[in-house]
Tab-separated table of C-alpha atoms in Angstrom:
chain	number	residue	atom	x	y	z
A	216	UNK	CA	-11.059	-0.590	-11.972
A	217	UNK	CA	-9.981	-0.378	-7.918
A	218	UNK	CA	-8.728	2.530	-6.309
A	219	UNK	CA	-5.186	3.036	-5.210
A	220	UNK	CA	-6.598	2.297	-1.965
A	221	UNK	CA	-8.133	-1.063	-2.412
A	222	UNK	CA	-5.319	-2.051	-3.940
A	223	UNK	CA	-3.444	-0.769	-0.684
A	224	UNK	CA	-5.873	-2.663	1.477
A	225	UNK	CA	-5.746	-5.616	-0.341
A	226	UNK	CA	-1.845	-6.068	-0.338
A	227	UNK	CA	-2.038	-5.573	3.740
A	228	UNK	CA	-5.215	-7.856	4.325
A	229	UNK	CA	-3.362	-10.693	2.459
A	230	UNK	CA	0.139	-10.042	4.441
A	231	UNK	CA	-2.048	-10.012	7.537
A	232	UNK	CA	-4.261	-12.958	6.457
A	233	UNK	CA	-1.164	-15.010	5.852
A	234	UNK	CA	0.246	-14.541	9.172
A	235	UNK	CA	3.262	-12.392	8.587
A	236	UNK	CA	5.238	-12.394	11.732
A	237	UNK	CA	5.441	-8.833	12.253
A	238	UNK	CA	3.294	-6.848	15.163
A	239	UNK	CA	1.917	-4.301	12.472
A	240	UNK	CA	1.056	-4.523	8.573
A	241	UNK	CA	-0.088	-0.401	8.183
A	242	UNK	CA	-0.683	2.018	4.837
A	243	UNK	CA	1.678	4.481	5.990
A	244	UNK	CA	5.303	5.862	5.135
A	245	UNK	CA	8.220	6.466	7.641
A	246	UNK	CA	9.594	4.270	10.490
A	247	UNK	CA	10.302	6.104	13.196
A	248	UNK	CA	7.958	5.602	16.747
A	249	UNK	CA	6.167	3.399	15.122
A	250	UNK	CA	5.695	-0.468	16.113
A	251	UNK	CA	8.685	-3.196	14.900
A	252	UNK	CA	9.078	-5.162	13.100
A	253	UNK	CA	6.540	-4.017	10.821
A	254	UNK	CA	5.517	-3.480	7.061
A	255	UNK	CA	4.135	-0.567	5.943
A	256	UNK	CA	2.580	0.127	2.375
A	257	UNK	CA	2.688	3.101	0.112
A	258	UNK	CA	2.145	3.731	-3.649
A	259	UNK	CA	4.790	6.064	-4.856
A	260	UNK	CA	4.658	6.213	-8.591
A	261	UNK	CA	1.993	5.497	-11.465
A	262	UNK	CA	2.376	5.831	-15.076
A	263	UNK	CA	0.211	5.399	-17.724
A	264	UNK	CA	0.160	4.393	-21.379
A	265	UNK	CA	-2.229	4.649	-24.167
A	266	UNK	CA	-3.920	1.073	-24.953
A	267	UNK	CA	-7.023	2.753	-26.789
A	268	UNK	CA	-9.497	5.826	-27.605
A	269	UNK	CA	-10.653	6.020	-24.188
A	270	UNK	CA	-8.398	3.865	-22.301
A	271	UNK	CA	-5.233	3.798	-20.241
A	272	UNK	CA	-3.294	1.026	-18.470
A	273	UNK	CA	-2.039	2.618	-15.270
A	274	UNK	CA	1.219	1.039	-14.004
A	275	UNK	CA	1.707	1.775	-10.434
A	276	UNK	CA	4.933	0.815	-8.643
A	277	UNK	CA	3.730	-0.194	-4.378
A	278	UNK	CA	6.586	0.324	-1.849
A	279	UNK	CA	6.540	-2.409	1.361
A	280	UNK	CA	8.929	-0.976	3.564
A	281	UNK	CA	10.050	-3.781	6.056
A	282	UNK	CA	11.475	-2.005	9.368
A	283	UNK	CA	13.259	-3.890	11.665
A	284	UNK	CA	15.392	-3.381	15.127
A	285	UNK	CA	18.656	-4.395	15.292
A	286	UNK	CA	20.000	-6.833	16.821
A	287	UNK	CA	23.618	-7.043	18.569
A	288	UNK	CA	25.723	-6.740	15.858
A	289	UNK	CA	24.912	-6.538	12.212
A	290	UNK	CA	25.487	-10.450	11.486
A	291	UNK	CA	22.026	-11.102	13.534
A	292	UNK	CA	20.431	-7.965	11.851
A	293	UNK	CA	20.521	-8.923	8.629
A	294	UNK	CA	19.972	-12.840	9.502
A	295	UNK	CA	16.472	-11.035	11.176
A	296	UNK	CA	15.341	-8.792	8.833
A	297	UNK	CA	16.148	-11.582	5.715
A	298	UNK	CA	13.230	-14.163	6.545
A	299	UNK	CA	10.755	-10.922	6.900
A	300	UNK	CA	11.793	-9.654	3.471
A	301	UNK	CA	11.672	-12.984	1.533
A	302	UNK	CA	8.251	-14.020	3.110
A	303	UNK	CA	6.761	-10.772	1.834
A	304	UNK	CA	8.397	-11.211	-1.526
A	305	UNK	CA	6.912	-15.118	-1.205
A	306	UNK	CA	3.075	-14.037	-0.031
A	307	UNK	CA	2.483	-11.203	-2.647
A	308	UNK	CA	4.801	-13.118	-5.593
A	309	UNK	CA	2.223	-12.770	-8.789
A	310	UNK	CA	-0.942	-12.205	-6.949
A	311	UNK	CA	-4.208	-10.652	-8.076
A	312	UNK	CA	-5.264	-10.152	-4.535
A	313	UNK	CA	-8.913	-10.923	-6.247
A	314	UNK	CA	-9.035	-7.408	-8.016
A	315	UNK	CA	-8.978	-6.706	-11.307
A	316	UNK	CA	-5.137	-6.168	-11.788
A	317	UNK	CA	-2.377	-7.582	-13.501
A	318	UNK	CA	-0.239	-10.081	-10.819
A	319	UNK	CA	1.709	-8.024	-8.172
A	320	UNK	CA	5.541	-7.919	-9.817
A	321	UNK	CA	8.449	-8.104	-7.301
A	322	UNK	CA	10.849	-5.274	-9.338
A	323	UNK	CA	13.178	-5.298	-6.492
A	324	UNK	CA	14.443	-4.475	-2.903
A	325	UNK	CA	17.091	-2.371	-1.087
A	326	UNK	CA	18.267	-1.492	2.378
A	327	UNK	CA	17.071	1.828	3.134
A	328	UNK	CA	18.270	2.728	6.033
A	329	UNK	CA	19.443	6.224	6.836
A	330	UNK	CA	21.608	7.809	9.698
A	331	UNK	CA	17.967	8.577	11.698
A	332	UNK	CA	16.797	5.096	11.680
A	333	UNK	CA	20.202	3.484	12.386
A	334	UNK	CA	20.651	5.865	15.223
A	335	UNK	CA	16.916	5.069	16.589
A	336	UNK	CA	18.377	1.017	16.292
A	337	UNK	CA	16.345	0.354	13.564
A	338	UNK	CA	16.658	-1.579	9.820
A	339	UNK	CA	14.568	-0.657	7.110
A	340	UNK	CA	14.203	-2.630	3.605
A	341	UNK	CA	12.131	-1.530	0.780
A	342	UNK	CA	10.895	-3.680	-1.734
A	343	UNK	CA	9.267	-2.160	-4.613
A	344	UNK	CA	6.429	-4.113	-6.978
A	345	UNK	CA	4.369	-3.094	-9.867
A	346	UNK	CA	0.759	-3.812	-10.872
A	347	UNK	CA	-1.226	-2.356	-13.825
A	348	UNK	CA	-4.918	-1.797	-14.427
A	349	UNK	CA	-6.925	-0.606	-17.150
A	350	UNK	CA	-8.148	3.419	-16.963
A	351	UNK	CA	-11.412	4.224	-19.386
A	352	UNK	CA	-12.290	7.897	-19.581
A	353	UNK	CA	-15.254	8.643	-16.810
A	354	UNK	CA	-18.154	11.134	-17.751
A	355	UNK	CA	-18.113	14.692	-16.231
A	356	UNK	CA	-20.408	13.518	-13.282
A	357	UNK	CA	-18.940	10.720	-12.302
A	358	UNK	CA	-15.662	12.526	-11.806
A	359	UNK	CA	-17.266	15.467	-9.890
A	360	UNK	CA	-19.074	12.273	-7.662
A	361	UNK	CA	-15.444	11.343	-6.627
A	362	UNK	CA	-14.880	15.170	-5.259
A	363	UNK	CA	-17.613	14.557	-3.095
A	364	UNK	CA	-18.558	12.895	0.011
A	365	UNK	CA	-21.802	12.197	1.387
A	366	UNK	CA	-22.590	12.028	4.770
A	367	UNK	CA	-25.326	10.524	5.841
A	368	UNK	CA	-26.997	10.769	9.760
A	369	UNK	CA	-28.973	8.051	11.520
A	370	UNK	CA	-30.437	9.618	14.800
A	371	UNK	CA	-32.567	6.653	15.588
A	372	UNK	CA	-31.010	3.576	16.280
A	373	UNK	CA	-32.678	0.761	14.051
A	374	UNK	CA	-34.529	2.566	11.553
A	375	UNK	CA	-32.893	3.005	9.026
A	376	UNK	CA	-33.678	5.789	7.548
A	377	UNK	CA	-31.546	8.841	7.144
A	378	UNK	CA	-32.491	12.184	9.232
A	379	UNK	CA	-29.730	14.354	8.104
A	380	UNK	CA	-26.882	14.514	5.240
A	381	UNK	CA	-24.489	16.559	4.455
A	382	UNK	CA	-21.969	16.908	1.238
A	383	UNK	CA	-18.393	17.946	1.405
A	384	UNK	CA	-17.217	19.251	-1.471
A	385	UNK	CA	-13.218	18.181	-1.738
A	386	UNK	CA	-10.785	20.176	-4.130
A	387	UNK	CA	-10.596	23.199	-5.904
C-alpha cells in the first residue's frame, strides 16, 4: 500500500512532468506569500470501510488548490485561472500515477477565495479528488518501525559503511 505521501508526490511529479504552466507545483496548504500561479496539494480527509478480516479500503479525498493573481477586472481572472483548473482536472483525470490505487476521481471544484486572498490580489480554486487503497492489519513491529527513524552517519566519503546511527523515537 503507499503512504499518504507518495501518493502526494506522485500527484505533483505528474503535474510537473506534464508541464503545467504554473511557476510552482508544492505539498503545502495556504496561498498567501507564496509563488503564483501555483498548485499546491494536501490530503484532507480519509475514510475507511471494512472489505475483510484484516482489511480496509481507505478512501482519501486530495485537495489541489489552484491560486492565481488577478487580473484587471474579474472577466480576465476567471478567463486565467479557467485553463489552469481544467488542465489539472485533464492531467490527473483517472490516473493510477503507477501506485497501487484506484484511478484519481475528480469529485469536484470551487472558488475558494476569501476576503485575505482577494485583498492580497489573489484567486484561489480548489478541486477536490478521491482515491482508495487497500489497508491489511500490520504486526506490532512493523507499526512501532513506522514510529521510528533511523539515522544513519557516513564520516568517510566513499566507503560506505556506517560510523554512527542514531534512532528517534516519534510519538507518544
Amino acid at each position: 500500500m503507499p503512504t499518504i505521501a507518495e501518493i502526494e508526490d506522485a500527484i505533483a511529479k505528474r503535474l510537473k512532468d506534464k508541464g503545467l504552466a504554473v511557476l510552482e507545483v508544492d505539498i503545502r496548504k495556504g496561498a498567501v506569500g507564496l509563488v503564483k500561479p501555483a498548485v499546491y496539494i494536501s490530503t484532507e480527509e480519509g475514510r475507511f470501510e471494512k472489505v475483510t478480516q484484516s482489511t480496509f479500503k481507505q478512501r482519501l479525498s486530495v485537495y489541489v488548490y489552484v491560486i492565481f493573481r488577478h487580473l484587471h477586472n474579474e472577466k480576465e481572472r476567471r478567463r486565467g485561472v479557467y485553463p489552469i483548473v481544467e488542465s489539472v482536472i485533464g492531467i490527473l483525470l483517472l490516473q493510477d500515477l503507477g501506485l497501487k490505487i484506484q484511478a484519481l476521481a475528480p469529485l469536484s471544484f470551487r472558488n475558494v477565495t476569501d476576503e485575505e486572498l482577494n485583498a492580497a490580489g489573489l484567486m484561489a480554486y480548489q478541486l477536490v479528488f478521491e482515491t482508495s487503497c487497500c489497508v491489511e492489519r500490520t504486526n506490532d513491529e512493523a507499526l512501532t518501525d513506522l514510529l521510528k527513524v533511523g539515522l544513519e552517519y557516513y564520516l568517510k566519503p566513499g566507503d560506505d559503511v556506517t560510523d554512527a546511527t542514531d534512532t528517534v523515537n516519534v510519538g507518544v
